[in-house]
Each structure stands twice: as structure tokens, then as C-alpha cells.
PDB file of C-alpha atoms and ligand atoms in Angstrom:
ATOM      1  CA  UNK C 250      22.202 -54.180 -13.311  1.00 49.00           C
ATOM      2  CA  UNK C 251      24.497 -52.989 -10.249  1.00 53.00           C
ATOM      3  CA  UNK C 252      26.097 -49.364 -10.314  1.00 58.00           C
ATOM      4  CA  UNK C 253      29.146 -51.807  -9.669  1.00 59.00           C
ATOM      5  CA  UNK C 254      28.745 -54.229 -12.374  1.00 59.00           C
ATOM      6  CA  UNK C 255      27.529 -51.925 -14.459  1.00 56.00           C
ATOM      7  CA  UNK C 256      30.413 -49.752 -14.420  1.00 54.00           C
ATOM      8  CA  UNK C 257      32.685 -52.692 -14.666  1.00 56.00           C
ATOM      9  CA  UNK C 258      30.912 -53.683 -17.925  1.00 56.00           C
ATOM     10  CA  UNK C 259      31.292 -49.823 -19.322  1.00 52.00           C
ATOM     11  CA  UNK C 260      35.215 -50.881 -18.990  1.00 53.00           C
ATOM     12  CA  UNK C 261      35.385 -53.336 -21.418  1.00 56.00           C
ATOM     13  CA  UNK C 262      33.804 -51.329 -23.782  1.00 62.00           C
ATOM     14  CA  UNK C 263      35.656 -48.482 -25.353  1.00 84.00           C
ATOM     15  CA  UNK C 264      33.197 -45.760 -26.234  1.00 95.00           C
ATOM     16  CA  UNK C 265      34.535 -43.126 -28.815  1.00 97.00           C
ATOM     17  CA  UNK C 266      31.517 -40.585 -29.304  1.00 98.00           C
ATOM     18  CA  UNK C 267      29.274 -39.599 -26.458  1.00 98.00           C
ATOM     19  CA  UNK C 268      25.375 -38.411 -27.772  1.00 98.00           C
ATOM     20  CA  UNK C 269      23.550 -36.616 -25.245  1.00 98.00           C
ATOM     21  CA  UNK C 270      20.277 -35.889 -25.070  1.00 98.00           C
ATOM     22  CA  UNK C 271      19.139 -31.924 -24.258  1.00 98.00           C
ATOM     23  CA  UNK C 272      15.883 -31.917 -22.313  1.00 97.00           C
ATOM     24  CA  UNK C 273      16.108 -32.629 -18.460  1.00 98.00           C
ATOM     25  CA  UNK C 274      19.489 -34.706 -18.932  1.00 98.00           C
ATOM     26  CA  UNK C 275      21.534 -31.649 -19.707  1.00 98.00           C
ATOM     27  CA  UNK C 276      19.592 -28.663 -19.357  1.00 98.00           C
ATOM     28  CA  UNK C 277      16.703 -28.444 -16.969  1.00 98.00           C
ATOM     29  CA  UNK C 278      13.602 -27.964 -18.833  1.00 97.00           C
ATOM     30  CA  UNK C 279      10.726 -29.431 -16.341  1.00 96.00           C
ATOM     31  CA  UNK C 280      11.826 -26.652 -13.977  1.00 97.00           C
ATOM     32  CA  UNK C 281      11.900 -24.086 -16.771  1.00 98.00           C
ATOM     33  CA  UNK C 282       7.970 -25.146 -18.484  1.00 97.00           C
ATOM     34  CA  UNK C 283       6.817 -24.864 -14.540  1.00 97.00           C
ATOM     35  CA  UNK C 284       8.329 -21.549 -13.599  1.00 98.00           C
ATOM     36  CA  UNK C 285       7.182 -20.296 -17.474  1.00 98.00           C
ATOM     37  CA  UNK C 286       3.152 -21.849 -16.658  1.00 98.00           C
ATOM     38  CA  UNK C 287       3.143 -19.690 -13.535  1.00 98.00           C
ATOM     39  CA  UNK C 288       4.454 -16.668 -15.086  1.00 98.00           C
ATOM     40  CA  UNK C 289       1.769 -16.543 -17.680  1.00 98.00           C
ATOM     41  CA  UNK C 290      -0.788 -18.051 -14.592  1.00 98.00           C
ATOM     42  CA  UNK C 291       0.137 -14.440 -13.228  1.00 98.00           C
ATOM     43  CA  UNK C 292       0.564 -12.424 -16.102  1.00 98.00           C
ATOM     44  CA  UNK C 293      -3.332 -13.091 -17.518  1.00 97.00           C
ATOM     45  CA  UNK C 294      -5.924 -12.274 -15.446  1.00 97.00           C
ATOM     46  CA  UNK C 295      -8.076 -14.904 -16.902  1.00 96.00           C
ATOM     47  CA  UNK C 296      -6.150 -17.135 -14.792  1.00 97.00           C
ATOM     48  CA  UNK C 297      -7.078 -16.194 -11.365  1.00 95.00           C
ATOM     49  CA  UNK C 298     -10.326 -18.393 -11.777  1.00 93.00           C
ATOM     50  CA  UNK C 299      -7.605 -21.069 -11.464  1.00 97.00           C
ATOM     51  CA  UNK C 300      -4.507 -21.844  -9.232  1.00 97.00           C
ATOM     52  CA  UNK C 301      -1.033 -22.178 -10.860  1.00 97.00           C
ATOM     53  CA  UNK C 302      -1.043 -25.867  -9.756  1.00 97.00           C
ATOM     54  CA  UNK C 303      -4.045 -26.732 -11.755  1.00 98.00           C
ATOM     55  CA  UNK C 304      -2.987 -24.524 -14.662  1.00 98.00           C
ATOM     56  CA  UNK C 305       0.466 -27.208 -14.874  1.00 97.00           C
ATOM     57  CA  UNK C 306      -1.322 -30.462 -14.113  1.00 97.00           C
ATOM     58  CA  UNK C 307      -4.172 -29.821 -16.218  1.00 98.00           C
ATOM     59  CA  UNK C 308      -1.289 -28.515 -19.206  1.00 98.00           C
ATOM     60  CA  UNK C 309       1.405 -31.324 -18.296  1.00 97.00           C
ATOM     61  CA  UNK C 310      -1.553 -33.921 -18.976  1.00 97.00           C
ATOM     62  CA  UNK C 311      -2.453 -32.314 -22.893  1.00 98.00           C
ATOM     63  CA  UNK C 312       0.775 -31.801 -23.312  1.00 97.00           C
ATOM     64  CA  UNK C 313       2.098 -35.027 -23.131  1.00 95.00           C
ATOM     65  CA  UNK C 314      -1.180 -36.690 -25.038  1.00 97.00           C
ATOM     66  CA  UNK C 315      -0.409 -34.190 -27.788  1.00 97.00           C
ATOM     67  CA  UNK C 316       3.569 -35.079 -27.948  1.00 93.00           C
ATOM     68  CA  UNK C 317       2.295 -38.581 -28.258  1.00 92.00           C
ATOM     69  CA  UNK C 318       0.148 -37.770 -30.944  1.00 95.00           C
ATOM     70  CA  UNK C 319       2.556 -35.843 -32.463  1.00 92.00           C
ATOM     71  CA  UNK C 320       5.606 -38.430 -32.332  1.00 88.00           C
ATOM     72  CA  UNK C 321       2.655 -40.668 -34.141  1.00 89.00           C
ATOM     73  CA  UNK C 322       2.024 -38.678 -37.146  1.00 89.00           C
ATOM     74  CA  UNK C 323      -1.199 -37.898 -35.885  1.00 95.00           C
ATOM     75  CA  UNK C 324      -1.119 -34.305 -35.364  1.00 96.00           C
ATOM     76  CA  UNK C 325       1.125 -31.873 -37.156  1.00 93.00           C
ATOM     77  CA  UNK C 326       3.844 -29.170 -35.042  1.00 91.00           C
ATOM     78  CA  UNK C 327       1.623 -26.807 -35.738  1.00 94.00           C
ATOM     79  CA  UNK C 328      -1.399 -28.377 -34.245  1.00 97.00           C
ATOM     80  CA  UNK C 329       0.627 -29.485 -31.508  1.00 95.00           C
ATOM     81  CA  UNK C 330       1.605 -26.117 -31.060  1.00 94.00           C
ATOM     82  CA  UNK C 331      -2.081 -24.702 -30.877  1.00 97.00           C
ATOM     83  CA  UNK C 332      -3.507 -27.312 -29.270  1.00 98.00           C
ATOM     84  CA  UNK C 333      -1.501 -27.393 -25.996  1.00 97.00           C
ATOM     85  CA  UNK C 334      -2.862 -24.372 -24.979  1.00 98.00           C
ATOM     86  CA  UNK C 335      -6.025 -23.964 -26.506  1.00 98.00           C
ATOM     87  CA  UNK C 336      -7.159 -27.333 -25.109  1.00 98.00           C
ATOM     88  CA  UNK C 337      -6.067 -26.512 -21.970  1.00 98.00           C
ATOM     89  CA  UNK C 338      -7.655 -23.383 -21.554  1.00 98.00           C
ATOM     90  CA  UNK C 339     -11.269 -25.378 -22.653  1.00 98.00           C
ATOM     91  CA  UNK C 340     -10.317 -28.083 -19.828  1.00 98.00           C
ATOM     92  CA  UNK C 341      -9.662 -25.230 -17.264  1.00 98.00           C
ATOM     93  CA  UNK C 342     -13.424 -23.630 -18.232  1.00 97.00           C
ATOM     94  CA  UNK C 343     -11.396 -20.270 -19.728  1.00 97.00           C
ATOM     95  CA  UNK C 344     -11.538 -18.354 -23.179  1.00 96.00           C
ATOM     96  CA  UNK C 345      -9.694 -20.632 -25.507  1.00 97.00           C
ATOM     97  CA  UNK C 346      -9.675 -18.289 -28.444  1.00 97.00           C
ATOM     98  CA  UNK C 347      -6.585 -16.416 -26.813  1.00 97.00           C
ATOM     99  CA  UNK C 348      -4.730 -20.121 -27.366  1.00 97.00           C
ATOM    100  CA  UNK C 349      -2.152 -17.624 -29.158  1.00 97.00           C
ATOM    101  CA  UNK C 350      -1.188 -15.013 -27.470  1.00 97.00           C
ATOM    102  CA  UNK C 351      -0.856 -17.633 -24.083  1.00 98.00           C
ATOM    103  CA  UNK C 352       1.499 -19.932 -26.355  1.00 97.00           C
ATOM    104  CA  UNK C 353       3.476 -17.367 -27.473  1.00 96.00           C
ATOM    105  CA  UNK C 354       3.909 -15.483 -24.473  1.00 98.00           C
ATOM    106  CA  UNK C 355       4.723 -18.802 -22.454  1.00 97.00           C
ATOM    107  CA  UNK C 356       7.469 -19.337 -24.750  1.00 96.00           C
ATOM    108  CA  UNK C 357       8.965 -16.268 -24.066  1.00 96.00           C
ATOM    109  CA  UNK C 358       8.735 -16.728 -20.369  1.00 98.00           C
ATOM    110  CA  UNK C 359       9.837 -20.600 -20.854  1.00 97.00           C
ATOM    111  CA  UNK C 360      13.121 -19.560 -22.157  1.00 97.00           C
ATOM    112  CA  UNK C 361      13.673 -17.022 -19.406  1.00 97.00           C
ATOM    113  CA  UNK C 362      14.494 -20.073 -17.004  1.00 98.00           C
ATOM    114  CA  UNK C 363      16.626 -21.906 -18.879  1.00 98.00           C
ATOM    115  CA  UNK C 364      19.396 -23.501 -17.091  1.00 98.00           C
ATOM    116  CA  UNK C 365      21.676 -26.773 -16.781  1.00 98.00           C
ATOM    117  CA  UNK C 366      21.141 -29.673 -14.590  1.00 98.00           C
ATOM    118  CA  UNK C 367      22.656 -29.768 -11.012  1.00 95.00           C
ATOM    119  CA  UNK C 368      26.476 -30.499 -11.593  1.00 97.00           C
ATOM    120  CA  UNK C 369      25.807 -30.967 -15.606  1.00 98.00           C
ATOM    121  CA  UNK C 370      27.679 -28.369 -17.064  1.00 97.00           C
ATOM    122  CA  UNK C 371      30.918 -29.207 -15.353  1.00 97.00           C
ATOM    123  CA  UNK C 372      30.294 -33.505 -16.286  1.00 98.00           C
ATOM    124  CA  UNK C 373      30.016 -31.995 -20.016  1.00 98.00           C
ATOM    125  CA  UNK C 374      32.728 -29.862 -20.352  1.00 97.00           C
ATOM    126  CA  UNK C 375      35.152 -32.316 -18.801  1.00 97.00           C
ATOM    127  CA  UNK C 376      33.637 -35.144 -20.675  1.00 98.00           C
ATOM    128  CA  UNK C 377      33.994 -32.816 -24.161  1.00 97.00           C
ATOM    129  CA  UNK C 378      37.969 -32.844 -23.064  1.00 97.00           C
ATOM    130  CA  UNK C 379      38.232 -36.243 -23.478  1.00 96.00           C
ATOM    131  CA  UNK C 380      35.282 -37.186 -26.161  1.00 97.00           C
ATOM    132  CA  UNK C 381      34.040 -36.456 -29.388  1.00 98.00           C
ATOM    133  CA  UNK C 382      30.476 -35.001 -28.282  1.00 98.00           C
ATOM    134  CA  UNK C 383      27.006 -34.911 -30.394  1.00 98.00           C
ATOM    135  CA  UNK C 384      23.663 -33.680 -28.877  1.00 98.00           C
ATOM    136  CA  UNK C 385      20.461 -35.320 -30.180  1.00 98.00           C
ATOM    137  CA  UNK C 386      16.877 -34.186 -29.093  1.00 98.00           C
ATOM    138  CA  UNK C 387      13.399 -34.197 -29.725  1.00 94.00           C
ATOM    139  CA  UNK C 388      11.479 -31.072 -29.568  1.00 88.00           C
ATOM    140  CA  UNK C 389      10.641 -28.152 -31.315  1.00 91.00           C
ATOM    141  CA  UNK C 390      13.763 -27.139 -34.072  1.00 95.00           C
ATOM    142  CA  UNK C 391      13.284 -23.317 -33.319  1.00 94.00           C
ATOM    143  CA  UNK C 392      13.650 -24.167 -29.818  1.00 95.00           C
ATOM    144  CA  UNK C 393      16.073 -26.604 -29.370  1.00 97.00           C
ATOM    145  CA  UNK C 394      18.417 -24.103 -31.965  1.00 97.00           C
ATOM    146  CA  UNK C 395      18.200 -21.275 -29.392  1.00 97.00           C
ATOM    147  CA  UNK C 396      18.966 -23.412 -26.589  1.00 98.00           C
ATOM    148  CA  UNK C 397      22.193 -24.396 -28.183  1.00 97.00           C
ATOM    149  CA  UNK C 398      23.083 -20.884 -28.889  1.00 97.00           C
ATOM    150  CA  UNK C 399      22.241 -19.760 -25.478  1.00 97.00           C
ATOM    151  CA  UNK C 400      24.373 -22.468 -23.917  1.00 97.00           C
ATOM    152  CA  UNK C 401      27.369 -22.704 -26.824  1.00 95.00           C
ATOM    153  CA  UNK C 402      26.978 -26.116 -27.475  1.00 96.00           C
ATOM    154  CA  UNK C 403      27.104 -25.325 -31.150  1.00 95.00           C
ATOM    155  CA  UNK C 404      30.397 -24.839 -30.258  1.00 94.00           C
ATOM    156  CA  UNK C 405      31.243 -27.775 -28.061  1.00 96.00           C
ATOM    157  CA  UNK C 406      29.136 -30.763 -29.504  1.00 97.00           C
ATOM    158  CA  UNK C 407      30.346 -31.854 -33.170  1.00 97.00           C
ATOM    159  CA  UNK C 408      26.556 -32.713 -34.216  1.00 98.00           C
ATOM    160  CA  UNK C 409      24.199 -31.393 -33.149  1.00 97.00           C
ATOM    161  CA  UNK C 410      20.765 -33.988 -33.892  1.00 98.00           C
ATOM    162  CA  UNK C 411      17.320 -32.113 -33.692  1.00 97.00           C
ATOM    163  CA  UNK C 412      14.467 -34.820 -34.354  1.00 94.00           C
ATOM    164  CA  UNK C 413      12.217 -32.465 -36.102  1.00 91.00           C
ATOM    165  CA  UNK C 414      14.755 -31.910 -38.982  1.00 93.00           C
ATOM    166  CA  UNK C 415      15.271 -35.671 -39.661  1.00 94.00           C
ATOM    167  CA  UNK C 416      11.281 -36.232 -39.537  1.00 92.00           C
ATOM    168  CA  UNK C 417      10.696 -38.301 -37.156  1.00 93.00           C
ATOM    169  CA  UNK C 418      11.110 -38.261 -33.541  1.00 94.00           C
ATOM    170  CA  UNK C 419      13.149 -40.683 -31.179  1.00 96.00           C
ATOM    171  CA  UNK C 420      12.584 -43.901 -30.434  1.00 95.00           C
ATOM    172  CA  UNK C 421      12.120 -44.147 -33.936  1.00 96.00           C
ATOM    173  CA  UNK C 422      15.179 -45.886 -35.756  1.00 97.00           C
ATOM    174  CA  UNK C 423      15.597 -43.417 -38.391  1.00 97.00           C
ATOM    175  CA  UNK C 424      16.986 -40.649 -35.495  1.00 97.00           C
ATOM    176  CA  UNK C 425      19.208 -42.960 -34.243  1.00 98.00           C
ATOM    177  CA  UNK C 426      20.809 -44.152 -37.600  1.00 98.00           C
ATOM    178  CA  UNK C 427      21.341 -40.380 -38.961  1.00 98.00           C
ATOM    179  CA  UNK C 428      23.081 -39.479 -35.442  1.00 98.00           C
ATOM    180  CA  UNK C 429      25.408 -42.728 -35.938  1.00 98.00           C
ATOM    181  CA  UNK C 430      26.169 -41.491 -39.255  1.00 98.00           C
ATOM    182  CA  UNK C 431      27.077 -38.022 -38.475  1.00 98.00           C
ATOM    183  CA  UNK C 432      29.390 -39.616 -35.798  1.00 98.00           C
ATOM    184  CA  UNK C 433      31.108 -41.550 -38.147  1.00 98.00           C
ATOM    185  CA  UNK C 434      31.732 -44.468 -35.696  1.00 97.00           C
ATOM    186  CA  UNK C 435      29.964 -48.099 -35.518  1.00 97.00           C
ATOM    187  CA  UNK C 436      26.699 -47.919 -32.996  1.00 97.00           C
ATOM    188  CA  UNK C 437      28.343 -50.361 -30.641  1.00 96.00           C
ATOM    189  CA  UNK C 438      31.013 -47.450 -29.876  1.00 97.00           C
ATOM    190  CA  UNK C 439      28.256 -44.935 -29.103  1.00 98.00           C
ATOM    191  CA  UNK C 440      27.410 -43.799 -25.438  1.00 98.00           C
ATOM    192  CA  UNK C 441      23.988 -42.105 -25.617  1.00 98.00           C
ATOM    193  CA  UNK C 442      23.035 -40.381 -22.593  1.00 98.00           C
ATOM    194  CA  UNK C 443      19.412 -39.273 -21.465  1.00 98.00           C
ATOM    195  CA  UNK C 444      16.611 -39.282 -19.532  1.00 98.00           C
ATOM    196  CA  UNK C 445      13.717 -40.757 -21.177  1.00 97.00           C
ATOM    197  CA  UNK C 446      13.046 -44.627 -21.124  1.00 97.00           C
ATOM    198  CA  UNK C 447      11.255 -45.274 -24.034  1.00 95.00           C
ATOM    199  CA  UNK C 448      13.133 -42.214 -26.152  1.00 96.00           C
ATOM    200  CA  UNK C 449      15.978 -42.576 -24.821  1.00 98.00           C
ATOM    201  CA  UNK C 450      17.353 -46.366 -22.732  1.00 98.00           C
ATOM    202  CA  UNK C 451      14.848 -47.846 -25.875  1.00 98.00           C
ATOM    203  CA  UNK C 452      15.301 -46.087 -28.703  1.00 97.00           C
ATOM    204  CA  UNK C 453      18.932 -46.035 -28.541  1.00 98.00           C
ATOM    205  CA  UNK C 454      19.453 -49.537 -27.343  1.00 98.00           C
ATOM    206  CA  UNK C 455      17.481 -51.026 -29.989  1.00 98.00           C
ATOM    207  CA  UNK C 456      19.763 -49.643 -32.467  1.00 97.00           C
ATOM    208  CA  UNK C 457      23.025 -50.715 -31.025  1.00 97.00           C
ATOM    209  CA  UNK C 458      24.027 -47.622 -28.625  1.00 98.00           C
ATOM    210  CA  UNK C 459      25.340 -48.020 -25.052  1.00 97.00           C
ATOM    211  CA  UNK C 460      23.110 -46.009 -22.766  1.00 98.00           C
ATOM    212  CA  UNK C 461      23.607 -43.854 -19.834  1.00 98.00           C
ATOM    213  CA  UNK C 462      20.065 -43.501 -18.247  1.00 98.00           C
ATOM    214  CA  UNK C 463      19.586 -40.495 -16.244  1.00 98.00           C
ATOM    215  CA  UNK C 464      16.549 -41.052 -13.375  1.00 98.00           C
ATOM    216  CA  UNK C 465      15.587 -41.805 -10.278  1.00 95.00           C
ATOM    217  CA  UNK C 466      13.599 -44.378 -11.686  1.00 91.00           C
ATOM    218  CA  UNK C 467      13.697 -47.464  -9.137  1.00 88.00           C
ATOM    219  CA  UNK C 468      12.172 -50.453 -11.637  1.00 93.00           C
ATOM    220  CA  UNK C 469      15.194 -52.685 -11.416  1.00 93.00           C
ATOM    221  CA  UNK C 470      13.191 -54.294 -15.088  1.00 95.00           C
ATOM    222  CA  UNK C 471      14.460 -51.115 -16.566  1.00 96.00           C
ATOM    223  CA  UNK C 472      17.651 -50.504 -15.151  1.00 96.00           C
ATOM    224  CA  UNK C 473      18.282 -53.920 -16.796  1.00 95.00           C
ATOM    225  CA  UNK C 474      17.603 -52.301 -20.168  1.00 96.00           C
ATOM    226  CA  UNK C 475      19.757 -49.849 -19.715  1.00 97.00           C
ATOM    227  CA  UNK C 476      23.744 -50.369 -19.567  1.00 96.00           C
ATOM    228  CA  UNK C 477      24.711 -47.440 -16.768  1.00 96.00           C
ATOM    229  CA  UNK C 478      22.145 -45.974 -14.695  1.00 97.00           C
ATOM    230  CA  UNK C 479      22.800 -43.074 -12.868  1.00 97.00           C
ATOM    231  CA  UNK C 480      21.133 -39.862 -10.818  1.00 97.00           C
ATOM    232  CA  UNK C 481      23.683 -37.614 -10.536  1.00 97.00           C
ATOM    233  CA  UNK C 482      26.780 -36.742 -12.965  1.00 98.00           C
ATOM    234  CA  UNK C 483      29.200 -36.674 -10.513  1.00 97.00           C
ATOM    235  CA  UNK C 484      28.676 -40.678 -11.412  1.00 97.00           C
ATOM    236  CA  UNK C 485      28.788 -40.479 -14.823  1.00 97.00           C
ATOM    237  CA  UNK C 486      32.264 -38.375 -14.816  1.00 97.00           C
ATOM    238  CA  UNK C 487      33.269 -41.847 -13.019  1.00 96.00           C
ATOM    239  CA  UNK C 488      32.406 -44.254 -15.272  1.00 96.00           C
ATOM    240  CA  UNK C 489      34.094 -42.122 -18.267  1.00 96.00           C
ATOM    241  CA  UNK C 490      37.262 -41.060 -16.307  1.00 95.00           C
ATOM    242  CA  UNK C 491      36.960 -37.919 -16.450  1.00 96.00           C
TER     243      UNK C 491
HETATM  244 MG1   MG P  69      14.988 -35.730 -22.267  1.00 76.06          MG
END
């Protein structure tokens, strides 16, 4: 669909609660889980055997296999949790036994680069003006609870949606349904916002919601799917007037 046509459409509709996803649609966490990698890359010594670049591809690629198998039932968080690491240290040839101390200190690095998305802060707090605003998120509880603290959105967003505590993780319908609940309003008058195709632009049109896909994603097949598509919020502060 058009950015033209598209925006036209949004119009006619009349959204009255705006979900937004957390990970790299407001806050920028592919930036943060790089700069955290090569902080513990330098911090062990067990890593110079390997450069920081194959320490994130080869940790991007069990990463995302074990979030799959997670969002599947297949492994549990706490598997998830110890396998990231400890498979990726057997893929990279290194000591996998200090899985732990790696996970735990990477999470303590991760959060130390924590911040929004270009020109996202200023979109939300303009759009939080005018809107009712929930967040709703996949990813760890623990994690996604200090993020809000760290970036008051306890205080901004009226629900706050964390996957993990509803058991199940988006696309699946169950998310989707408790977030339209705790909004109170039909799914039809929901604008979900977020970066993820199949989490987000399926998941949330399946059940009903209006989405907002963030990317850079050129597939014109998917922008179809989705009922705004935009890269940069400046856009998105457009299409809701604010
Ligand atoms: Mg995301």
C-alpha cells in the first residue's frame, strides 16, 4: 500500500488506544545486544581466540533459533537463557562451562546501552498527549520491567503487556486478546505499532488491530499486510496528528 493511500486510509479510521511494541520500535535494542557482545568480547580473555564480529554473528544465529524454540514451547526461559551462551561458546571452539558468568555479565553490559530510537522519544511523548498508550512486548519479564523503569513508561503507557507474564509470546492470539482487554476498546480501534513482521504486522492483524510497521523492509507483499508502513517517526507523528 502507498505511504499516500495508506495514510488516507488511517483517516477514516479513528484509532483510540495506541500499543507499541518495546524492542527496536521504541527503544534500540539491536544496537544495545551488539555494543553489550563486544564488551564481554573484551572483557574475557577467552575471547581473543575470536573477533567481536564472529562472537555476534555466531550469537545472533543461536539466539534467534533458541527464541524460536522458545516462542514454541520447546525450550523453557531458563534453557533459553543458558543455552544462548553456552552454545555459542561450543560453536566458537571456547570453554562453555563459563555459559554463566558470560550471560550474566552480558546482561549487565546489555543494559548499559540502552537507549530510544532516532526521533522516538519525542513521536511518543507527543503521541501520549493525544492517546491512551499501552506497551506490549516479548522478551524476558525481568528485563523488559527494568527497561520501563529506566525509561518511565510505567508512568506514561496505561498497560503495560509483557508476553512472558500472559504465557505465551506474540503472534500468538492469546497476547493480543489480553492487551485488547486491558485497553478496554474493540480491536478494530487499536493502532499497534512495531517492528517485527510475523510478531508484530501478523500477529496483530490477525486479531483485528491496525498496524504501524516500523522497517526498512522493501517487500511491497508485506507492506500490503500491514496498514501504515513507515521508517522514521517523524512519519508516524503525521499520520496521528500529532
Ligand atoms: Mg520489536
Amino acid at each position: 500500500m502507498s505511504e499516500i493511500f495508506s495514510t488516507y486510509i488511517s483517516t477514516l479510521l479513528s484509532y483510540e488506544f495506541i500499543y507499541f511494541d518495546l524492542d527496536d520500535t521504541l527503544l534500540d535494542h539491536k544496537s544495545a545486544e551488539a555494543a553489550g557482545l563486544k564488551d564481554i568480547h573484551a572483557h574475557f580473555d577467552f575471547f581473543d581466540e575470536v573477533s567481536a564480529e564472529k562472537l555476534i554473528n555466531v550469537y545472533h544465529q543461536v539466539n534467534s533459533r533458541q527464541w524460536s524454540l522458545y516462542s514454541q514451547a520447546k525450550v523453557s526461559r531458563e534453557e533459553l537463557q543458558r543455552n544462548r551462551f553456552e552454545l555459542t561458546l561450543k560453536e566458537l571452539g571456547l570453554n562453555s562451562a563459563r555459559y554463566e558468568e558470560v550471560g550474566n555479565q552480558y546482561m549487565q553490559f546489555y543494559r548499559n546501552h540502552w537507549q530510544w530510537i532516532d526521533r522516538a522519544k519525542e513521536a511518543f511523548y507527543k503521541i501520549v498527549e493525544k492517546y491512551p498508550v499501552g506497551i506490549l512486548t516479548n522478551g524476558f519479564a525481568e528485563t523488559q520491567r527494568k527497561k520501563f523503569e529506566a525509561f518511565d513508561l510505567y508512568h506514561s503507557a496505561e498497560t503495560t503487556v509483557i508476553s512472558e507474564e500472559v504465557g505465551v509470546l506474540k503472534p500468538h492470539p492469546d497476547v493480543f486478546n489480553h492487551a485488547t482487554e486491558l485497553a478496554g476498546v474493540d480491536s478494530d480501534n487499536i493502532l499497534y505499532v512495531g517492528d517485527s513482521f510475523g510478531s508484530d504486522v501478523i500477529g496483530g492483524t490477525k486479531f483485528g488491530w491496525n498496524v504501524a510497521w516500523f522497517t526498512e523492509n522493501g517487500e511491497p507483499e508485506k507492506h500490503e499486510k500491514a496498514h501504515f508502513v513507515f521508517n522514521d517517526f517523524i512519519k508516524l507523528k503525521n499520520l496521528l496528528k500529532v
